Amino acid sequence: MTIPLHCLGFALTPRFYDHIYLETPAPGGFIRRAPNLDKEVVMGCMEAFSKIAENADEEKQLRDQFVEFQLKKGIYSMPQAQMDDVTMDAIDWWSIYGSQTPELAEVAKKVLSQPISSSSAERAWSTYRHVHSLKRNRLNSSRADKLVYIHTNLRLISRYTDSYKNGPYRK
């Protein structure tokens, strides 16, 4: 788990801190560990906070609130909050119990509401297949990668043009 947002999503899901969840063996018989006990997850969270925060003060505030959440201080220590972390959807849980750490709750709701999809990878493979067709099969891999990069960026840039937003095919 080396992608910072994946680490943050894992660490901000209250269910993964529940003692009953941690006591049940993981698939394959492995022992489960809370996210805050995994060095790689914690480092990924810190990297994600540094990218999300607009300045150093906001980053420190997110880290401080993250500690409150992990150590179950204040509202997070309430029996209701600990019972609901298993049964309730994580986004709903943050909506109810996130009032003590509003900035972290806002980040948690945004991160946890990201849809899981492979469409971006599929789109990249489709573009690569288009670039590296039978007619252009003499391209070496680095040149094909560069063409895919350029094609993808041109598509992104075109989304900001007036013809994309107000073109003849828009309703």
Coordinates of C-alpha atoms in Angstrom, one line a residue:
M1 CA 0.0 0.0 0.0
T2 CA 2.2 2.8 -1.2
I3 CA -0.3 5.2 -2.6
P4 CA -0.8 8.0 0.0
L5 CA -4.6 8.3 -0.6
H6 CA -5.0 4.5 -0.2
C7 CA -3.1 4.8 3.1
L8 CA -5.3 7.7 4.2
G9 CA -8.5 5.9 3.2
F10 CA -7.4 2.9 5.2
A11 CA -6.4 4.9 8.2
L12 CA -9.5 7.1 8.2
T13 CA -11.9 4.1 8.2
P14 CA -13.1 3.7 11.8
R15 CA -13.9 0.0 11.4
F16 CA -10.2 -0.9 11.1
Y17 CA -9.5 0.3 14.7
D18 CA -12.2 -1.9 16.3
H19 CA -10.8 -4.5 18.7
I20 CA -13.2 -7.2 17.5
Y21 CA -12.1 -6.6 13.9
L22 CA -8.5 -6.6 14.9
E23 CA -8.9 -9.9 16.8
T24 CA -10.4 -11.8 13.9
P25 CA -7.7 -13.3 11.6
A26 CA -7.3 -11.8 8.2
P27 CA -7.6 -13.9 5.0
G28 CA -4.7 -16.4 4.9
G29 CA -4.5 -16.5 8.7
F30 CA -2.5 -13.3 9.1
I31 CA -2.9 -11.1 12.2
R32 CA -4.6 -7.8 11.6
R33 CA -3.0 -4.6 12.8
A34 CA -4.5 -1.2 13.4
P35 CA -3.5 1.3 10.7
N36 CA -1.6 3.5 13.2
L37 CA 0.7 0.6 14.0
D38 CA 1.8 0.1 10.3
K39 CA 4.8 2.4 9.5
E40 CA 4.0 2.4 5.8
V41 CA 0.4 3.4 6.3
V42 CA 1.4 6.2 8.7
M43 CA 4.1 7.5 6.3
G44 CA 1.5 7.4 3.5
C45 CA -0.9 9.4 5.6
M46 CA 1.7 12.0 6.4
E47 CA 2.5 12.4 2.7
A48 CA -1.2 12.7 1.9
F49 CA -1.7 15.4 4.5
S50 CA 1.3 17.3 3.1
K51 CA -0.3 17.2 -0.4
I52 CA -3.8 18.0 0.8
A53 CA -3.0 20.9 3.2
E54 CA -2.6 24.3 1.7
N55 CA 0.0 25.4 4.2
A56 CA 2.1 24.1 7.1
D57 CA -0.4 25.2 9.8
E58 CA -3.3 23.3 8.1
E59 CA -1.0 20.2 7.8
K60 CA -0.2 20.4 11.5
Q61 CA -3.8 20.8 12.4
L62 CA -4.7 17.7 10.3
R63 CA -1.9 15.7 12.0
D64 CA -3.1 16.8 15.5
Q65 CA -6.7 15.9 14.7
F66 CA -5.6 12.6 13.2
V67 CA -3.9 11.7 16.6
E68 CA -7.1 12.6 18.4
F69 CA -9.0 10.2 16.1
Q70 CA -6.5 7.4 16.4
L71 CA -6.1 7.5 20.1
K72 CA -9.9 7.8 20.5
K73 CA -9.9 11.0 22.5
G74 CA -13.0 13.0 23.3
I75 CA -16.1 12.1 21.3
Y76 CA -14.2 9.2 19.7
S77 CA -14.0 7.4 23.1
M78 CA -17.8 7.4 23.5
P79 CA -19.2 3.8 23.6
Q80 CA -21.7 4.8 20.9
A81 CA -19.0 5.9 18.5
Q82 CA -17.1 2.7 19.1
M83 CA -20.2 0.6 18.5
D84 CA -21.1 2.5 15.3
D85 CA -17.7 2.3 13.8
V86 CA -18.4 -1.4 12.9
T87 CA -22.0 -1.2 11.8
M88 CA -22.1 2.3 10.2
D89 CA -20.8 3.4 6.8
A90 CA -17.5 5.3 7.3
I91 CA -18.8 8.5 5.6
D92 CA -21.9 8.5 7.8
W93 CA -19.8 7.8 10.9
W94 CA -17.6 10.9 10.1
S95 CA -20.8 13.0 9.5
I96 CA -22.0 12.1 13.0
Y97 CA -18.8 11.9 15.1
G98 CA -16.5 14.2 13.2
S99 CA -17.5 17.4 14.9
Q100 CA -14.5 17.3 17.3
T101 CA -12.1 17.3 14.3
P102 CA -13.9 19.2 11.6
E103 CA -11.0 19.6 9.2
L104 CA -10.1 15.9 9.4
A105 CA -13.7 14.9 9.1
E106 CA -14.0 16.9 5.9
V107 CA -10.9 15.3 4.5
A108 CA -12.1 11.8 5.5
K109 CA -15.5 12.3 3.8
K110 CA -13.8 13.4 0.6
V111 CA -11.3 10.6 0.6
L112 CA -13.7 7.9 1.5
S113 CA -16.3 9.0 -1.0
Q114 CA -13.9 8.5 -4.0
P115 CA -15.3 5.8 -6.2
I116 CA -13.2 2.8 -6.8
S117 CA -12.7 2.4 -10.5
S118 CA -10.3 1.1 -13.1
S119 CA -11.6 3.3 -15.8
S120 CA -8.5 5.6 -15.9
A121 CA -6.3 2.6 -16.3
E122 CA -8.6 1.2 -19.0
R123 CA -8.5 4.6 -20.8
A124 CA -4.7 4.6 -20.7
W125 CA -4.5 1.1 -22.2
S126 CA -7.0 2.1 -24.9
T127 CA -4.9 5.1 -25.8
Y128 CA -1.8 3.0 -25.8
R129 CA -3.5 0.5 -28.1
H130 CA -4.5 3.3 -30.4
V131 CA -0.9 4.8 -30.4
H132 CA 0.8 1.5 -30.8
S133 CA -1.4 0.0 -33.6
L134 CA -0.3 -2.3 -36.4
K135 CA 0.5 0.7 -38.6
R136 CA 2.8 2.2 -35.9
N137 CA 4.3 -1.0 -34.4
R138 CA 7.8 0.2 -35.0
L139 CA 7.6 2.7 -32.1
N140 CA 9.8 1.8 -29.2
S141 CA 8.2 1.8 -25.8
S142 CA 9.5 5.1 -24.6
R143 CA 8.3 6.9 -27.7
A144 CA 4.9 5.3 -27.4
D145 CA 4.7 6.3 -23.7
K146 CA 5.5 9.9 -24.7
L147 CA 2.8 9.9 -27.3
V148 CA 0.2 8.5 -24.8
Y149 CA 1.3 11.2 -22.3
I150 CA 0.8 13.9 -24.9
H151 CA -2.5 12.5 -26.1
T152 CA -3.9 12.3 -22.5
N153 CA -2.8 15.8 -21.7
L154 CA -4.3 17.2 -24.9
R155 CA -7.6 15.6 -24.0
L156 CA -7.4 17.2 -20.6
I157 CA -6.5 20.6 -22.0
S158 CA -9.3 20.5 -24.5
R159 CA -11.8 20.2 -21.7
Y160 CA -11.1 23.8 -20.8
T161 CA -11.9 25.2 -24.2
D162 CA -15.2 27.0 -25.1
S163 CA -15.8 24.5 -28.0
Y164 CA -15.8 21.6 -25.5
K165 CA -18.1 23.3 -23.1
N166 CA -20.5 25.0 -25.6
G167 CA -19.9 22.9 -28.8
P168 CA -22.6 21.8 -31.2
Y169 CA -23.1 18.5 -29.4
R170 CA -23.7 19.9 -26.0
K171 CA -27.3 20.3 -24.9

